[in-house]
Amino acid sequence: DAGVIQSPRHEVTEMGQEVTLRCKPISGHDYLFWYRQTMMRGLELLIYFNNNVPIDDSGMPEDRFSAKMPNASFSTLKIQPSEPRDSAVYFCASSLGQGLFGANVLTFGAGSRLTVL
Amino acid sequence: AQSVTQLGSHVSVSEGALVLLRCNYSSSVPPYLFWYVQYPNQGLQLLLKYTSAATLVKGINGFEAEFKKSETSFHLTKPSAHMSDAAEYFCAVSAPFGNEKLTFGTGTRLTIIP
């Protein structure tokens, strides 16, 4: 398996532009998570899905952020309009959940580094 | 709600010396606990996990962690540091019984001195 695949790896954009980050989870994983990593705030959970349905989006910072999972093999995180404070590394992770292994073990993608000028 | 606190944002040890990275948890229910490692420009990888079985958990690359309920701790250790251990380490916690969220600590950057 190729693991969790994220694109783009790097994105530089100007304030006000729309940004779309993409994620392909591991085949067969029921859960998908979006995290944001910054020096100031560490790793923050933005949203997670179970079987393509958003379960908890309480970490989404504001209405400028939206996430979708149209099918089991694809998810997007969109920021519109982007702001400099959105600059961060955004990670996607997927898992089988707790059911099989008794603990939710996440497999992370390599991340998308976003810079908003 | 669950949370973890990692003591020390930066730790430096000499090659061959003991590695000790500290993590304390707060949880209203018996927690599941994890250590993840992040190498530069990569995603996080699981080192080990505690799921209420044995309190001493062994992971990859010679790391282990001990769950101590009385101290609410889950410290990560390795007897002898190797240069390849230089990375950032994250402690994480989740609640069992259907709650899939993992909450991460702020991370500890481990530097190995040759």
PDB file of C-alpha atoms in Angstrom:
ATOM      1  CA  ASP A   1       0.000   0.000   0.000  1.00  0.00           C
ATOM      2  CA  ALA A   2       1.263   3.480  -0.830  1.00  0.00           C
ATOM      3  CA  GLY A   3       0.082   4.868   2.481  1.00  0.00           C
ATOM      4  CA  VAL A   4      -1.862   8.089   2.934  1.00  0.00           C
ATOM      5  CA  ILE A   5      -1.229  10.361  -0.020  1.00  0.00           C
ATOM      6  CA  GLN A   6      -1.515  14.117   0.253  1.00  0.00           C
ATOM      7  CA  SER A   7      -1.230  16.792  -2.405  1.00  0.00           C
ATOM      8  CA  PRO A   8       0.181  19.271  -2.933  1.00  0.00           C
ATOM      9  CA  ARG A   9       3.247  18.855  -0.724  1.00  0.00           C
ATOM     10  CA  HIS A  10       3.893  22.574  -0.837  1.00  0.00           C
ATOM     11  CA  GLU A  11       1.582  25.433  -1.637  1.00  0.00           C
ATOM     12  CA  VAL A  12       2.402  29.118  -1.683  1.00  0.00           C
ATOM     13  CA  THR A  13      -0.478  31.464  -2.290  1.00  0.00           C
ATOM     14  CA  GLU A  14      -1.517  35.025  -1.692  1.00  0.00           C
ATOM     15  CA  MET A  15      -3.960  36.202   0.893  1.00  0.00           C
ATOM     16  CA  GLY A  16      -7.530  35.953  -0.316  1.00  0.00           C
ATOM     17  CA  GLN A  17      -6.944  33.057  -2.669  1.00  0.00           C
ATOM     18  CA  GLU A  18      -8.734  29.730  -2.384  1.00  0.00           C
ATOM     19  CA  VAL A  19      -6.649  26.772  -1.298  1.00  0.00           C
ATOM     20  CA  THR A  20      -7.608  23.126  -1.755  1.00  0.00           C
ATOM     21  CA  LEU A  21      -5.674  20.336  -0.067  1.00  0.00           C
ATOM     22  CA  ARG A  22      -6.272  16.748  -1.072  1.00  0.00           C
ATOM     23  CA  CYS A  23      -5.979  13.421   0.636  1.00  0.00           C
ATOM     24  CA  LYS A  24      -6.234   9.806  -0.419  1.00  0.00           C
ATOM     25  CA  PRO A  25      -6.550   7.524   2.633  1.00  0.00           C
ATOM     26  CA  ILE A  26      -5.389   3.939   2.893  1.00  0.00           C
ATOM     27  CA  SER A  27      -7.820   1.626   1.171  1.00  0.00           C
ATOM     28  CA  GLY A  28     -10.176   0.003   3.670  1.00  0.00           C
ATOM     29  CA  HIS A  29      -9.697   2.592   6.397  1.00  0.00           C
ATOM     30  CA  ASP A  30     -13.013   3.838   7.751  1.00  0.00           C
ATOM     31  CA  TYR A  31     -11.754   6.979   9.464  1.00  0.00           C
ATOM     32  CA  LEU A  32     -10.109  10.059   8.049  1.00  0.00           C
ATOM     33  CA  PHE A  33      -8.660  12.929  10.074  1.00  0.00           C
ATOM     34  CA  TRP A  34      -7.388  16.380   9.175  1.00  0.00           C
ATOM     35  CA  TYR A  35      -4.820  17.940  11.515  1.00  0.00           C
ATOM     36  CA  ARG A  36      -3.016  21.256  11.381  1.00  0.00           C
ATOM     37  CA  GLN A  37       0.489  21.704  12.783  1.00  0.00           C
ATOM     38  CA  THR A  38       2.013  25.049  13.714  1.00  0.00           C
ATOM     39  CA  MET A  39       4.855  26.040  15.987  1.00  0.00           C
ATOM     40  CA  MET A  40       2.546  28.027  18.211  1.00  0.00           C
ATOM     41  CA  ARG A  41      -0.355  25.607  18.570  1.00  0.00           C
ATOM     42  CA  GLY A  42       1.176  22.211  17.851  1.00  0.00           C
ATOM     43  CA  LEU A  43      -1.062  19.549  16.309  1.00  0.00           C
ATOM     44  CA  GLU A  44      -4.722  20.457  16.217  1.00  0.00           C
ATOM     45  CA  LEU A  45      -7.503  18.162  15.078  1.00  0.00           C
ATOM     46  CA  LEU A  46      -9.658  20.051  12.602  1.00  0.00           C
ATOM     47  CA  ILE A  47     -12.236  17.454  11.593  1.00  0.00           C
ATOM     48  CA  TYR A  48     -12.685  13.732  11.239  1.00  0.00           C
ATOM     49  CA  PHE A  49     -14.902  11.488   9.143  1.00  0.00           C
ATOM     50  CA  ASN A  50     -16.258   8.000   9.600  1.00  0.00           C
ATOM     51  CA  ASN A  51     -17.447   6.208   6.467  1.00  0.00           C
ATOM     52  CA  ASN A  52     -17.350   9.542   4.604  1.00  0.00           C
ATOM     53  CA  VAL A  53     -19.581  11.287   7.160  1.00  0.00           C
ATOM     54  CA  PRO A  54     -18.189  14.181   9.229  1.00  0.00           C
ATOM     55  CA  ILE A  55     -18.318  13.189  12.889  1.00  0.00           C
ATOM     56  CA  ASP A  56     -16.642  16.067  14.667  1.00  0.00           C
ATOM     57  CA  ASP A  57     -15.765  19.392  13.086  1.00  0.00           C
ATOM     58  CA  SER A  58     -15.399  21.322  16.314  1.00  0.00           C
ATOM     59  CA  GLY A  59     -11.757  22.015  15.529  1.00  0.00           C
ATOM     60  CA  MET A  60     -12.428  23.813  12.273  1.00  0.00           C
ATOM     61  CA  PRO A  61     -11.273  27.348  13.034  1.00  0.00           C
ATOM     62  CA  GLU A  62     -13.948  29.293  11.191  1.00  0.00           C
ATOM     63  CA  ASP A  63     -16.296  29.314   8.248  1.00  0.00           C
ATOM     64  CA  ARG A  64     -13.436  29.902   5.855  1.00  0.00           C
ATOM     65  CA  PHE A  65     -12.510  26.262   6.338  1.00  0.00           C
ATOM     66  CA  SER A  66     -14.513  23.410   4.874  1.00  0.00           C
ATOM     67  CA  ALA A  67     -13.844  19.709   4.399  1.00  0.00           C
ATOM     68  CA  LYS A  68     -15.533  17.095   2.301  1.00  0.00           C
ATOM     69  CA  MET A  69     -15.250  13.396   1.727  1.00  0.00           C
ATOM     70  CA  PRO A  70     -17.249  12.535  -1.376  1.00  0.00           C
ATOM     71  CA  ASN A  71     -16.141   8.909  -1.348  1.00  0.00           C
ATOM     72  CA  ALA A  72     -14.032   6.475   0.635  1.00  0.00           C
ATOM     73  CA  SER A  73     -10.862   7.223  -1.308  1.00  0.00           C
ATOM     74  CA  PHE A  74     -10.768  11.013  -1.396  1.00  0.00           C
ATOM     75  CA  SER A  75     -11.083  14.009   0.883  1.00  0.00           C
ATOM     76  CA  THR A  76     -10.474  17.726   0.486  1.00  0.00           C
ATOM     77  CA  LEU A  77      -9.801  20.545   2.894  1.00  0.00           C
ATOM     78  CA  LYS A  78     -10.619  23.946   1.463  1.00  0.00           C
ATOM     79  CA  ILE A  79      -9.740  27.385   2.749  1.00  0.00           C
ATOM     80  CA  GLN A  80     -11.538  30.315   1.171  1.00  0.00           C
ATOM     81  CA  PRO A  81     -10.386  33.032   1.463  1.00  0.00           C
ATOM     82  CA  SER A  82      -6.951  32.186   2.805  1.00  0.00           C
ATOM     83  CA  GLU A  83      -5.141  34.379   5.332  1.00  0.00           C
ATOM     84  CA  PRO A  84      -1.486  34.519   6.439  1.00  0.00           C
ATOM     85  CA  ARG A  85      -2.407  32.990   9.802  1.00  0.00           C
ATOM     86  CA  ASP A  86      -3.517  29.852   7.958  1.00  0.00           C
ATOM     87  CA  SER A  87       0.119  29.105   7.137  1.00  0.00           C
ATOM     88  CA  ALA A  88       0.840  25.689   8.597  1.00  0.00           C
ATOM     89  CA  VAL A  89       1.447  22.066   7.732  1.00  0.00           C
ATOM     90  CA  TYR A  90      -1.811  20.237   7.192  1.00  0.00           C
ATOM     91  CA  PHE A  91      -1.816  16.502   7.793  1.00  0.00           C
ATOM     92  CA  CYS A  92      -4.309  13.920   6.722  1.00  0.00           C
ATOM     93  CA  ALA A  93      -4.447  10.607   8.574  1.00  0.00           C
ATOM     94  CA  SER A  94      -6.577   7.513   8.219  1.00  0.00           C
ATOM     95  CA  SER A  95      -7.351   4.526  10.424  1.00  0.00           C
ATOM     96  CA  LEU A  96      -9.472   1.468  10.984  1.00  0.00           C
ATOM     97  CA  GLY A  97     -10.806   2.896  14.236  1.00  0.00           C
ATOM     98  CA  GLN A  98     -10.869   1.117  17.550  1.00  0.00           C
ATOM     99  CA  GLY A  99     -12.948  -1.830  16.522  1.00  0.00           C
ATOM    100  CA  LEU A 100     -10.284  -4.220  15.283  1.00  0.00           C
ATOM    101  CA  PHE A 101      -7.256  -3.335  17.384  1.00  0.00           C
ATOM    102  CA  GLY A 102      -8.753  -1.818  20.516  1.00  0.00           C
ATOM    103  CA  ALA A 103      -7.025   1.497  19.894  1.00  0.00           C
ATOM    104  CA  ASN A 104      -7.272   3.956  17.067  1.00  0.00           C
ATOM    105  CA  VAL A 105      -3.906   3.814  15.322  1.00  0.00           C
ATOM    106  CA  LEU A 106      -3.542   6.627  12.821  1.00  0.00           C
ATOM    107  CA  THR A 107      -1.418   6.479   9.689  1.00  0.00           C
ATOM    108  CA  PHE A 108      -0.352   9.942   8.629  1.00  0.00           C
ATOM    109  CA  GLY A 109       0.399  11.364   5.229  1.00  0.00           C
ATOM    110  CA  ALA A 110       3.547  13.404   4.618  1.00  0.00           C
ATOM    111  CA  GLY A 111       1.635  16.669   4.980  1.00  0.00           C
ATOM    112  CA  SER A 112       0.911  19.725   2.878  1.00  0.00           C
ATOM    113  CA  ARG A 113       2.929  22.802   3.791  1.00  0.00           C
ATOM    114  CA  LEU A 114       0.846  25.907   3.157  1.00  0.00           C
ATOM    115  CA  THR A 115       2.292  29.397   3.046  1.00  0.00           C
ATOM    116  CA  VAL A 116      -0.089  32.312   2.648  1.00  0.00           C
ATOM    117  CA  LEU A 117       1.643  35.585   1.795  1.00  0.00           C
TER     118      LEU A 117
ATOM    119  CA  ALA B   1     -11.980  15.287  27.980  1.00  0.00           C
ATOM    120  CA  GLN B   2      -8.460  13.968  27.595  1.00  0.00           C
ATOM    121  CA  SER B   3      -5.194  15.859  27.397  1.00  0.00           C
ATOM    122  CA  VAL B   4      -1.476  15.226  27.603  1.00  0.00           C
ATOM    123  CA  THR B   5       1.367  17.411  28.763  1.00  0.00           C
ATOM    124  CA  GLN B   6       4.878  16.854  27.502  1.00  0.00           C
ATOM    125  CA  LEU B   7       7.546  18.208  29.803  1.00  0.00           C
ATOM    126  CA  GLY B   8      10.423  19.748  27.921  1.00  0.00           C
ATOM    127  CA  SER B   9      10.055  20.993  24.368  1.00  0.00           C
ATOM    128  CA  HIS B  10      13.710  20.193  23.679  1.00  0.00           C
ATOM    129  CA  VAL B  11      15.834  17.362  25.048  1.00  0.00           C
ATOM    130  CA  SER B  12      19.473  16.716  24.196  1.00  0.00           C
ATOM    131  CA  VAL B  13      21.306  13.512  25.017  1.00  0.00           C
ATOM    132  CA  SER B  14      24.661  12.102  24.057  1.00  0.00           C
ATOM    133  CA  GLU B  15      24.877   9.171  21.693  1.00  0.00           C
ATOM    134  CA  GLY B  16      24.710   5.992  23.759  1.00  0.00           C
ATOM    135  CA  ALA B  17      23.025   7.694  26.722  1.00  0.00           C
ATOM    136  CA  LEU B  18      19.575   7.030  28.122  1.00  0.00           C
ATOM    137  CA  VAL B  19      16.673   8.765  26.412  1.00  0.00           C
ATOM    138  CA  LEU B  20      13.799   9.858  28.664  1.00  0.00           C
ATOM    139  CA  LEU B  21      10.896  11.860  27.259  1.00  0.00           C
ATOM    140  CA  ARG B  22       8.158  12.770  29.690  1.00  0.00           C
ATOM    141  CA  CYS B  23       4.404  12.690  29.198  1.00  0.00           C
ATOM    142  CA  ASN B  24       1.645  13.150  31.741  1.00  0.00           C
ATOM    143  CA  TYR B  25      -1.986  12.604  30.897  1.00  0.00           C
ATOM    144  CA  SER B  26      -5.325  13.799  32.148  1.00  0.00           C
ATOM    145  CA  SER B  27      -8.380  11.684  31.516  1.00  0.00           C
ATOM    146  CA  SER B  28     -11.725  11.100  33.169  1.00  0.00           C
ATOM    147  CA  VAL B  29     -11.778   7.516  31.899  1.00  0.00           C
ATOM    148  CA  PRO B  30      -9.029   4.894  31.528  1.00  0.00           C
ATOM    149  CA  PRO B  31      -7.083   6.230  28.575  1.00  0.00           C
ATOM    150  CA  TYR B  32      -5.422   4.822  25.549  1.00  0.00           C
ATOM    151  CA  LEU B  33      -1.955   6.356  25.184  1.00  0.00           C
ATOM    152  CA  PHE B  34       0.396   6.617  22.231  1.00  0.00           C
ATOM    153  CA  TRP B  35       3.827   7.829  21.277  1.00  0.00           C
ATOM    154  CA  TYR B  36       4.417   8.998  17.733  1.00  0.00           C
ATOM    155  CA  VAL B  37       7.654  10.127  16.093  1.00  0.00           C
ATOM    156  CA  GLN B  38       8.046  12.718  13.361  1.00  0.00           C
ATOM    157  CA  TYR B  39      11.195  12.934  11.259  1.00  0.00           C
ATOM    158  CA  PRO B  40      11.906  16.136   9.339  1.00  0.00           C
ATOM    159  CA  ASN B  41       9.476  16.809   6.519  1.00  0.00           C
ATOM    160  CA  GLN B  42       7.527  13.649   7.214  1.00  0.00           C
ATOM    161  CA  GLY B  43       4.247  12.679   8.791  1.00  0.00           C
ATOM    162  CA  LEU B  44       3.941  11.097  12.215  1.00  0.00           C
ATOM    163  CA  GLN B  45       4.649   7.417  12.714  1.00  0.00           C
ATOM    164  CA  LEU B  46       3.438   5.242  15.568  1.00  0.00           C
ATOM    165  CA  LEU B  47       6.162   4.178  18.016  1.00  0.00           C
ATOM    166  CA  LEU B  48       4.001   2.348  20.524  1.00  0.00           C
ATOM    167  CA  LYS B  49       0.591   2.281  22.150  1.00  0.00           C
ATOM    168  CA  TYR B  50      -0.938   1.404  25.517  1.00  0.00           C
ATOM    169  CA  THR B  51      -4.425  -0.088  25.554  1.00  0.00           C
ATOM    170  CA  SER B  52      -4.845  -1.248  29.177  1.00  0.00           C
ATOM    171  CA  ALA B  53      -3.063  -4.568  28.807  1.00  0.00           C
ATOM    172  CA  ALA B  54       0.567  -4.715  29.978  1.00  0.00           C
ATOM    173  CA  THR B  55       1.723  -1.508  31.637  1.00  0.00           C
ATOM    174  CA  LEU B  56       5.178  -1.751  30.052  1.00  0.00           C
ATOM    175  CA  VAL B  57       4.827  -1.339  26.333  1.00  0.00           C
ATOM    176  CA  LYS B  58       7.592  -2.035  23.849  1.00  0.00           C
ATOM    177  CA  GLY B  59       7.697  -0.279  20.526  1.00  0.00           C
ATOM    178  CA  ILE B  60       9.823   0.007  17.460  1.00  0.00           C
ATOM    179  CA  ASN B  61      13.477   1.077  17.343  1.00  0.00           C
ATOM    180  CA  GLY B  62      14.147  -0.040  20.920  1.00  0.00           C
ATOM    181  CA  PHE B  63      11.749   2.402  22.586  1.00  0.00           C
ATOM    182  CA  GLU B  64       9.459   1.501  25.433  1.00  0.00           C
ATOM    183  CA  ALA B  65       7.025   3.295  27.707  1.00  0.00           C
ATOM    184  CA  GLU B  66       5.497   2.498  31.059  1.00  0.00           C
ATOM    185  CA  PHE B  67       1.963   3.391  32.059  1.00  0.00           C
ATOM    186  CA  LYS B  68       1.848   4.543  35.688  1.00  0.00           C
ATOM    187  CA  LYS B  69      -1.670   5.278  36.834  1.00  0.00           C
ATOM    188  CA  SER B  70      -0.583   6.587  40.231  1.00  0.00           C
ATOM    189  CA  GLU B  71       1.590   9.194  38.540  1.00  0.00           C
ATOM    190  CA  THR B  72      -0.671   9.719  35.490  1.00  0.00           C
ATOM    191  CA  SER B  73       2.442   9.293  33.396  1.00  0.00           C
ATOM    192  CA  PHE B  74       3.491   7.534  30.217  1.00  0.00           C
ATOM    193  CA  HIS B  75       7.175   8.368  29.806  1.00  0.00           C
ATOM    194  CA  LEU B  76       9.125   7.164  26.780  1.00  0.00           C
ATOM    195  CA  THR B  77      12.571   5.638  27.245  1.00  0.00           C
ATOM    196  CA  LYS B  78      15.366   4.081  25.259  1.00  0.00           C
ATOM    197  CA  PRO B  79      18.468   2.682  26.986  1.00  0.00           C
ATOM    198  CA  SER B  80      20.996   3.871  24.417  1.00  0.00           C
ATOM    199  CA  ALA B  81      20.443   6.782  22.048  1.00  0.00           C
ATOM    200  CA  HIS B  82      21.409   6.536  18.413  1.00  0.00           C
ATOM    201  CA  MET B  83      21.970   9.380  16.005  1.00  0.00           C
ATOM    202  CA  SER B  84      18.986   8.207  13.988  1.00  0.00           C
ATOM    203  CA  ASP B  85      16.701   8.870  16.984  1.00  0.00           C
ATOM    204  CA  ALA B  86      16.918  12.614  16.394  1.00  0.00           C
ATOM    205  CA  ALA B  87      13.330  13.646  15.689  1.00  0.00           C
ATOM    206  CA  GLU B  88      10.253  15.149  17.292  1.00  0.00           C
ATOM    207  CA  TYR B  89       8.224  12.936  19.585  1.00  0.00           C
ATOM    208  CA  PHE B  90       4.549  13.339  20.364  1.00  0.00           C
ATOM    209  CA  CYS B  91       2.534  11.817  23.146  1.00  0.00           C
ATOM    210  CA  ALA B  92      -1.173  11.352  22.429  1.00  0.00           C
ATOM    211  CA  VAL B  93      -4.269  10.243  24.300  1.00  0.00           C
ATOM    212  CA  SER B  94      -7.698   8.983  23.400  1.00  0.00           C
ATOM    213  CA  ALA B  95     -10.649   7.632  25.289  1.00  0.00           C
ATOM    214  CA  PRO B  96     -11.702   4.050  24.690  1.00  0.00           C
ATOM    215  CA  PHE B  97     -15.156   2.798  23.846  1.00  0.00           C
ATOM    216  CA  GLY B  98     -15.863   4.367  20.522  1.00  0.00           C
ATOM    217  CA  ASN B  99     -14.205   7.762  20.814  1.00  0.00           C
ATOM    218  CA  GLU B 100     -11.808   7.911  17.913  1.00  0.00           C
ATOM    219  CA  LYS B 101     -10.227  11.317  18.543  1.00  0.00           C
ATOM    220  CA  LEU B 102      -6.546  11.496  19.362  1.00  0.00           C
ATOM    221  CA  THR B 103      -5.327  14.537  21.251  1.00  0.00           C
ATOM    222  CA  PHE B 104      -1.628  15.236  20.875  1.00  0.00           C
ATOM    223  CA  GLY B 105       0.846  16.916  23.148  1.00  0.00           C
ATOM    224  CA  THR B 106       2.995  19.805  22.001  1.00  0.00           C
ATOM    225  CA  GLY B 107       5.939  17.586  21.132  1.00  0.00           C
ATOM    226  CA  THR B 108       9.519  17.160  22.326  1.00  0.00           C
ATOM    227  CA  ARG B 109      12.390  17.673  19.950  1.00  0.00           C
ATOM    228  CA  LEU B 110      15.153  15.170  20.651  1.00  0.00           C
ATOM    229  CA  THR B 111      18.708  16.087  19.683  1.00  0.00           C
ATOM    230  CA  ILE B 112      21.494  13.513  19.804  1.00  0.00           C
ATOM    231  CA  ILE B 113      24.984  14.798  20.571  1.00  0.00           C
ATOM    232  CA  PRO B 114      27.758  12.817  18.861  1.00  0.00           C
TER     233      PRO B 114
END
